Tab-separated table of C-alpha atoms in Angstrom:
chain	number	residue	atom	x	y	z
A	142	MET	CA	52.117	127.814	-56.367
A	143	LYS	CA	50.908	129.992	-53.524
A	144	ILE	CA	52.201	128.515	-50.234
A	145	ARG	CA	51.002	129.542	-46.794
A	146	VAL	CA	52.147	128.206	-43.418
A	147	LEU	CA	49.246	128.423	-40.968
A	148	LYS	CA	49.159	127.558	-37.271
A	149	THR	CA	46.619	125.976	-34.916
A	150	ILE	CA	42.897	125.485	-35.511
A	151	GLU	CA	42.571	129.213	-36.076
A	152	GLY	CA	44.961	128.854	-38.977
A	153	ALA	CA	42.973	125.921	-40.349
A	154	LYS	CA	40.031	128.309	-40.726
A	155	GLU	CA	42.010	129.984	-43.511
A	156	ALA	CA	42.892	126.751	-45.325
A	157	GLU	CA	42.420	126.726	-49.086
A	158	GLY	CA	43.516	124.586	-51.982
A	159	LEU	CA	45.486	121.468	-51.126
A	160	THR	CA	45.715	121.434	-47.325
A	161	VAL	CA	48.327	119.524	-45.317
A	162	LEU	CA	47.452	119.035	-41.648
A	163	ILE	CA	50.544	118.441	-39.502
A	164	ASP	CA	50.624	116.852	-36.040
A	165	VAL	CA	54.043	115.354	-35.214
A	166	PHE	CA	53.497	114.560	-31.493
A	167	ARG	CA	51.667	112.211	-32.059
A	168	ALA	CA	48.397	111.730	-33.928
A	169	PHE	CA	49.512	111.668	-37.555
A	170	SER	CA	52.827	110.003	-36.734
A	171	LEU	CA	50.856	107.207	-35.046
A	172	GLU	CA	48.630	106.829	-38.106
A	173	CYS	CA	51.685	106.536	-40.349
A	174	TYR	CA	53.053	103.687	-38.239
A	175	LEU	CA	49.677	101.938	-38.208
A	176	PHE	CA	49.432	102.134	-41.987
A	177	ALA	CA	53.014	100.947	-42.379
A	178	ALA	CA	52.111	98.025	-40.104
A	179	GLY	CA	49.314	97.026	-42.486
A	180	ALA	CA	46.242	98.996	-41.373
A	181	ARG	CA	43.686	99.467	-44.158
A	182	ARG	CA	41.639	102.432	-43.000
A	183	ILE	CA	41.529	104.762	-39.984
A	184	TYR	CA	38.416	106.644	-38.870
A	185	PRO	CA	39.335	109.870	-37.010
A	186	VAL	CA	36.775	110.836	-34.352
A	187	LYS	CA	36.522	113.706	-31.905
A	188	ASP	CA	35.027	111.912	-28.875
A	189	LEU	CA	33.983	108.545	-27.470
A	190	GLU	CA	30.358	109.026	-28.481
A	191	GLU	CA	31.355	109.309	-32.122
A	192	ALA	CA	33.772	106.393	-31.704
A	193	ARG	CA	31.008	104.147	-30.373
A	194	ALA	CA	28.700	105.165	-33.233
A	195	ILE	CA	31.281	104.135	-35.827
A	196	ALA	CA	32.149	100.973	-33.885
A	197	ALA	CA	28.485	99.980	-34.067
A	198	VAL	CA	28.772	99.981	-37.864
A	199	HIS	CA	32.348	98.707	-38.114
A	200	ALA	CA	32.505	96.170	-35.306
A	201	ASP	CA	35.970	94.809	-36.107
A	202	CYS	CA	37.747	98.162	-35.740
A	203	ILE	CA	40.508	98.595	-33.175
A	204	LEU	CA	39.968	101.697	-31.039
A	205	VAL	CA	42.996	103.853	-30.209
A	206	GLY	CA	43.407	107.297	-28.711
A	207	GLU	CA	43.548	109.364	-25.581
A	208	GLU	CA	41.623	111.974	-23.651
A	209	GLY	CA	43.666	114.461	-21.709
A	210	ASP	CA	46.875	112.772	-20.612
A	211	ALA	CA	45.687	109.175	-20.544
A	212	LYS	CA	44.450	106.386	-22.760
A	213	ALA	CA	40.735	106.916	-23.327
A	214	ASP	CA	38.239	104.501	-21.783
A	215	GLY	CA	37.526	101.606	-24.105
A	216	CYS	CA	40.627	102.138	-26.235
A	217	ARG	CA	42.985	99.218	-26.728
A	218	TYR	CA	45.916	101.634	-27.096
A	219	GLY	CA	46.607	105.278	-26.407
A	220	ASP	CA	48.075	107.739	-28.897
A	221	SER	CA	51.445	105.995	-28.808
A	222	PRO	CA	53.091	104.332	-31.831
A	223	TRP	CA	55.441	102.548	-29.417
A	224	GLN	CA	52.736	101.039	-27.246
A	225	THR	CA	50.606	99.919	-30.180
A	226	GLY	CA	53.605	97.802	-31.152
A	227	ALA	CA	53.607	99.340	-34.630
A	228	GLY	CA	57.091	100.837	-34.245
A	229	ARG	CA	60.538	99.536	-33.313
A	230	VAL	CA	63.352	101.592	-31.810
A	231	ALA	CA	66.928	100.321	-32.169
A	232	GLY	CA	65.564	96.868	-32.988
A	233	ARG	CA	63.394	96.703	-29.875
A	234	SER	CA	59.623	96.364	-29.710
A	235	TYR	CA	57.257	97.280	-26.899
A	236	ASP	CA	57.138	94.519	-24.265
A	237	GLY	CA	54.046	95.652	-22.385
A	238	LYS	CA	55.593	97.914	-19.773
A	239	PRO	CA	57.316	101.310	-19.806
A	240	ASP	CA	61.049	101.687	-19.380
A	241	ILE	CA	62.178	102.535	-15.862
A	242	PHE	CA	64.935	105.093	-15.828
A	243	THR	CA	66.114	107.935	-13.624
A	244	ALA	CA	66.838	111.549	-14.335
A	245	ASP	CA	70.558	110.714	-14.236
A	246	ASN	CA	70.424	108.558	-17.357
A	247	ILE	CA	67.849	110.392	-19.471
A	248	LEU	CA	70.567	111.599	-21.825
A	249	ASP	CA	72.742	108.475	-21.820
A	250	GLY	CA	74.438	107.966	-25.152
A	251	LEU	CA	73.511	111.344	-26.574
A	252	ALA	CA	75.948	113.516	-28.456
A	253	VAL	CA	76.272	117.065	-27.144
A	254	GLY	CA	76.505	119.889	-29.634
A	255	PRO	CA	76.678	123.667	-29.248
A	256	GLU	CA	72.878	123.884	-29.036
A	257	GLY	CA	72.544	121.037	-26.529
A	258	PRO	CA	72.263	117.244	-26.552
A	259	PHE	CA	70.906	115.368	-29.522
A	260	ILE	CA	71.211	112.058	-31.317
A	261	PRO	CA	72.370	112.370	-34.924
A	262	ARG	CA	70.510	109.743	-36.945
A	263	ARG	CA	70.644	108.532	-40.506
A	264	HIS	CA	69.169	111.040	-42.934
A	265	LYS	CA	70.835	112.203	-46.112
A	266	GLY	CA	74.367	112.157	-44.752
A	267	PHE	CA	73.761	111.846	-41.009
A	268	ASP	CA	74.434	108.507	-39.326
A	269	GLY	CA	73.648	107.307	-35.814
A	270	THR	CA	71.187	105.533	-33.551
A	271	PRO	CA	68.575	104.648	-32.578
A	272	GLY	CA	67.158	103.312	-35.798
A	273	CYS	CA	63.369	103.409	-36.111
A	274	ALA	CA	61.139	101.169	-38.204
A	275	ALA	CA	57.565	99.962	-38.538
A	276	VAL	CA	56.586	96.374	-37.739
A	277	PRO	CA	55.327	95.023	-41.093
A	278	GLY	CA	52.107	93.010	-41.152
A	279	LEU	CA	51.250	93.563	-37.491
A	280	PHE	CA	47.822	95.022	-38.311
A	281	GLU	CA	47.445	93.681	-41.844
A	282	GLY	CA	44.010	94.564	-43.250
A	283	ARG	CA	42.685	95.923	-39.943
A	284	ASP	CA	40.656	99.109	-39.568
A	285	PHE	CA	41.081	101.555	-36.703
A	286	ILE	CA	38.996	104.182	-34.982
A	287	HIS	CA	41.309	106.952	-33.804
A	288	LEU	CA	40.090	109.181	-31.007
A	289	THR	CA	41.928	112.412	-31.799
A	290	GLY	CA	40.032	115.519	-30.799
A	291	THR	CA	42.651	117.885	-32.174
A	292	GLY	CA	43.131	116.009	-35.443
A	293	SER	CA	39.391	115.707	-36.047
A	294	SER	CA	38.838	119.371	-35.261
A	295	ALA	CA	41.563	120.361	-37.713
A	296	ILE	CA	40.015	118.188	-40.440
A	297	LEU	CA	36.512	119.534	-39.891
A	298	THR	CA	37.785	123.113	-39.771
A	299	ALA	CA	39.744	122.736	-43.013
A	300	GLU	CA	36.697	121.149	-44.651
A	301	ALA	CA	34.498	124.018	-43.552
A	302	ALA	CA	37.040	126.498	-44.891
A	303	GLY	CA	36.672	124.935	-48.330
A	304	ALA	CA	39.941	123.025	-48.718
A	305	ASP	CA	40.043	121.235	-52.090
A	306	GLU	CA	41.970	118.232	-50.760
A	307	ILE	CA	43.147	117.306	-47.259
A	308	ILE	CA	46.137	115.159	-46.418
A	309	ALA	CA	47.813	114.530	-43.068
A	310	ALA	CA	51.556	114.510	-42.507
A	311	SER	CA	54.284	114.563	-39.897
A	312	LEU	CA	58.064	114.378	-39.943
A	313	VAL	CA	57.976	110.649	-40.688
A	314	ASN	CA	56.393	111.234	-44.119
A	315	ALA	CA	57.107	114.902	-44.848
A	316	GLU	CA	59.105	114.266	-48.016
A	317	ALA	CA	56.289	112.048	-49.294
A	318	ALA	CA	53.904	114.953	-48.696
A	319	ALA	CA	56.151	117.206	-50.773
A	320	LYS	CA	56.158	114.639	-53.608
A	321	HIS	CA	52.362	114.423	-53.469
A	322	ILE	CA	52.103	118.203	-53.643
A	323	LEU	CA	54.462	118.428	-56.607
A	324	THR	CA	52.464	115.760	-58.445
A	325	GLY	CA	49.198	117.646	-57.941
A	326	ASN	CA	50.814	121.059	-58.543
A	327	PRO	CA	47.967	122.955	-56.829
A	328	ARG	CA	47.530	126.670	-57.364
A	329	SER	CA	47.201	127.114	-53.595
A	330	LEU	CA	48.804	125.137	-50.749
A	331	SER	CA	48.025	125.444	-47.032
A	332	LEU	CA	50.499	123.892	-44.581
A	333	VAL	CA	48.697	123.824	-41.227
A	334	ALA	CA	50.848	123.236	-38.136
A	335	VAL	CA	48.018	122.027	-35.891
A	336	GLY	CA	49.896	122.634	-32.619
A	337	LYS	CA	49.284	121.623	-29.007
A	338	GLY	CA	45.622	120.819	-28.630
A	339	GLY	CA	45.055	122.925	-31.712
A	340	LEU	CA	45.372	126.020	-29.536
A	341	GLU	CA	49.060	126.939	-29.309
A	342	ASN	CA	52.124	126.623	-31.462
A	343	ALA	CA	54.142	123.393	-31.367
A	344	LYS	CA	57.732	123.737	-32.586
A	345	GLU	CA	57.752	120.273	-34.103
A	346	ASP	CA	54.687	121.003	-36.246
A	347	THR	CA	56.028	124.338	-37.452
A	348	LEU	CA	59.371	122.695	-38.223
A	349	CYS	CA	57.626	120.055	-40.327
A	350	ALA	CA	55.689	122.713	-42.231
A	351	LYS	CA	58.855	124.716	-42.883
A	352	TYR	CA	60.652	121.553	-44.013
A	353	ILE	CA	57.938	120.698	-46.543
A	354	GLU	CA	58.012	124.293	-47.764
A	355	SER	CA	61.798	124.124	-48.203
A	356	LEU	CA	61.508	120.893	-50.211
A	357	LEU	CA	59.064	122.601	-52.549
A	358	THR	CA	60.932	125.883	-52.960
A	359	GLY	CA	64.560	124.805	-52.589
A	360	GLU	CA	65.082	127.521	-50.009
A	361	THR	CA	66.735	127.156	-46.599
A	362	ILE	CA	64.737	126.657	-43.415
A	363	MET	CA	64.757	130.090	-41.850
A	364	GLY	CA	64.575	130.630	-38.116
A	365	GLU	CA	61.750	132.105	-36.108
A	366	ASP	CA	60.579	131.958	-32.495
A	367	ALA	CA	58.208	129.096	-33.349
A	368	LEU	CA	61.137	126.817	-34.229
A	369	PRO	CA	63.722	125.069	-31.998
A	370	ARG	CA	66.461	127.205	-30.415
A	371	ILE	CA	69.037	125.670	-32.745
A	372	PHE	CA	67.876	128.218	-35.348
A	373	ARG	CA	69.151	131.105	-33.255
A	374	THR	CA	72.675	130.510	-34.460
A	375	ARG	CA	72.330	128.598	-37.736
A	376	ILE	CA	70.375	128.302	-40.975
A	377	PHE	CA	69.699	124.831	-42.342
A	378	GLU	CA	69.204	123.143	-45.675
A	379	SER	CA	66.316	120.702	-46.037
A	380	GLY	CA	68.775	117.772	-46.196
A	381	GLN	CA	69.769	118.475	-42.583
A	382	ILE	CA	66.265	117.919	-41.228
A	383	GLN	CA	67.180	114.963	-39.003
A	384	LEU	CA	69.780	116.996	-37.160
A	385	ILE	CA	67.208	119.693	-36.479
A	386	ALA	CA	64.511	117.198	-35.475
A	387	ASP	CA	66.841	115.555	-32.962
A	388	ALA	CA	67.381	118.957	-31.330
A	389	LEU	CA	63.691	118.869	-30.359
A	390	LEU	CA	64.725	116.446	-27.617
A	391	THR	CA	65.585	119.373	-25.355
A	392	ASP	CA	63.410	121.999	-27.021
A	393	GLY	CA	59.903	120.756	-27.749
A	394	GLY	CA	59.985	117.048	-26.926
A	395	GLU	CA	60.953	117.161	-23.258
A	396	GLU	CA	57.694	115.579	-22.121
A	397	PHE	CA	58.840	112.210	-23.461
A	398	PHE	CA	61.798	112.190	-21.074
A	399	ASN	CA	60.007	112.555	-17.753
A	400	PRO	CA	61.313	109.493	-15.842
A	401	ASP	CA	58.150	109.015	-13.767
A	402	PRO	CA	56.799	105.500	-14.619
A	403	GLU	CA	53.195	106.734	-14.695
A	404	TRP	CA	54.182	109.477	-17.102
A	405	GLN	CA	56.019	106.955	-19.272
A	406	GLU	CA	52.788	104.963	-19.522
A	407	VAL	CA	51.374	107.880	-21.504
A	408	TYR	CA	54.439	109.485	-23.101
A	409	PRO	CA	57.090	106.780	-23.546
A	410	ARG	CA	60.458	108.146	-24.597
A	411	GLN	CA	60.521	105.789	-27.570
A	412	ASP	CA	57.666	107.823	-29.064
A	413	PHE	CA	60.002	110.795	-29.382
A	414	PHE	CA	62.369	108.858	-31.614
A	415	LEU	CA	59.548	107.238	-33.593
A	416	CYS	CA	57.871	110.594	-34.236
A	417	THR	CA	61.100	112.352	-35.246
A	418	ALA	CA	62.455	109.668	-37.623
A	419	CYS	CA	62.335	111.902	-40.673
A	420	ASP	CA	61.050	110.621	-44.020
A	421	LEU	CA	60.696	107.028	-42.908
A	422	PHE	CA	57.570	106.398	-45.003
A	423	ASP	CA	56.891	107.066	-48.675
A	424	PHE	CA	53.151	107.615	-48.491
A	425	VAL	CA	50.754	110.347	-47.467
A	426	ILE	CA	47.548	110.054	-45.473
A	427	ARG	CA	44.550	111.153	-47.515
A	428	ILE	CA	41.385	112.255	-45.705
A	429	ARG	CA	38.091	111.442	-47.411
A	430	ARG	CA	34.466	110.606	-46.627
A	431	ASP	CA	32.863	107.252	-47.350
A	432	GLU	CA	29.472	106.626	-48.943
A	433	LYS	CA	27.780	107.348	-45.599
A	434	GLY	CA	29.627	110.610	-45.102
A	435	ILE	CA	31.976	109.241	-42.426
A	436	LEU	CA	35.497	110.646	-42.354
A	437	TYR	CA	38.294	108.180	-42.932
A	438	ALA	CA	42.013	108.198	-43.642
A	439	GLU	CA	43.897	105.947	-46.030
A	440	PRO	CA	47.517	105.718	-47.214
A	441	VAL	CA	48.366	106.901	-50.718
A	442	PRO	CA	51.826	106.180	-52.195
A	443	ALA	CA	53.818	109.287	-53.022
A	444	SER	CA	54.935	109.858	-56.601
A	445	VAL	CA	56.489	112.551	-58.726
C-alpha cells in the first residue's frame, strides 16, 4: 500500500485512492459525537446559502456550524461537541452556559511531565481523567446540516483530485479509520491533515495522520516540526497516542483554555478533551452523494 501524508487544502489537491480527511479541532470530531448520539445523516456545506438550499429540501434537519469565531446565524449550535450536548466530560453534560474560570486555575488537576502539563487518560495502558463519552440517543434518527467551510472545501478538493473513496476521521475514531483501510486494502492511501482553515498546518491533524500511518505500518510515530514539542525528546509507539494527544493542551490546543467567558462560548475547554479522547468510537465517517448529487456523511462500522 502506498501511503502519503498530505497537509492542508493544497495537499488535498494531490489526493488519490482511498482518502482520509482529518480535522481534529473540531469539525470531524463533532460529527463523530453527533453520530454516536444517534444522528442518521450529516450534510456538509460550505456556506449559509448552501445550508438554506438543503434545508428547503430537508426541513427537519438541525443546522450546526460556525463562521469565523462564532456560531453562524441560524445555527442551533456552533462547531462544539460540548455545546450540542452530544458529549460528556467526566460525567458532566453541557448545562447551557460556559464554565467561568480564571487563568490561575486553568491547569488545576493536571499532571506535569518533562514536556509540560498534561492529563494522562485511559488508552491502552494509560489511566486518568476526565473520561469522555457520547450521550446515546440524544439525536436518534435526526439529520444535520453542518456548516463547515474547511471540511467542505477539503471534500470537494479531494473529489476533484479523483479520490476513489473519501472518509473523515479525527483522533476519536482514528483506529477505526485504520481498520477500515486495512479491510479495503487500497493500492493508494492519502491521509490529508486538513489544518487550520485548510491553509496552515495543525499539529493535532498531523498527529492523527501519523498515528493512523503507524497503526498501518507498525512503525513508531517519528517527530517533525509539525507535531507537538513532546517529540523533540522522545519517539512514541502507536499505543501511547493518548499521552501524546494530551500534550496538545499546551502545544496546539491552547485556544480552548482562554478563560474569557465570551471566548468560552465559542471554544469551551471541554471540547479539547472531547476532541482528544483517542479511539472512542469504532466507526468511520463515509462521504457520499445522494440521488440528487448532494454531499452527505454517514457512519460506517469499522471491521477487519
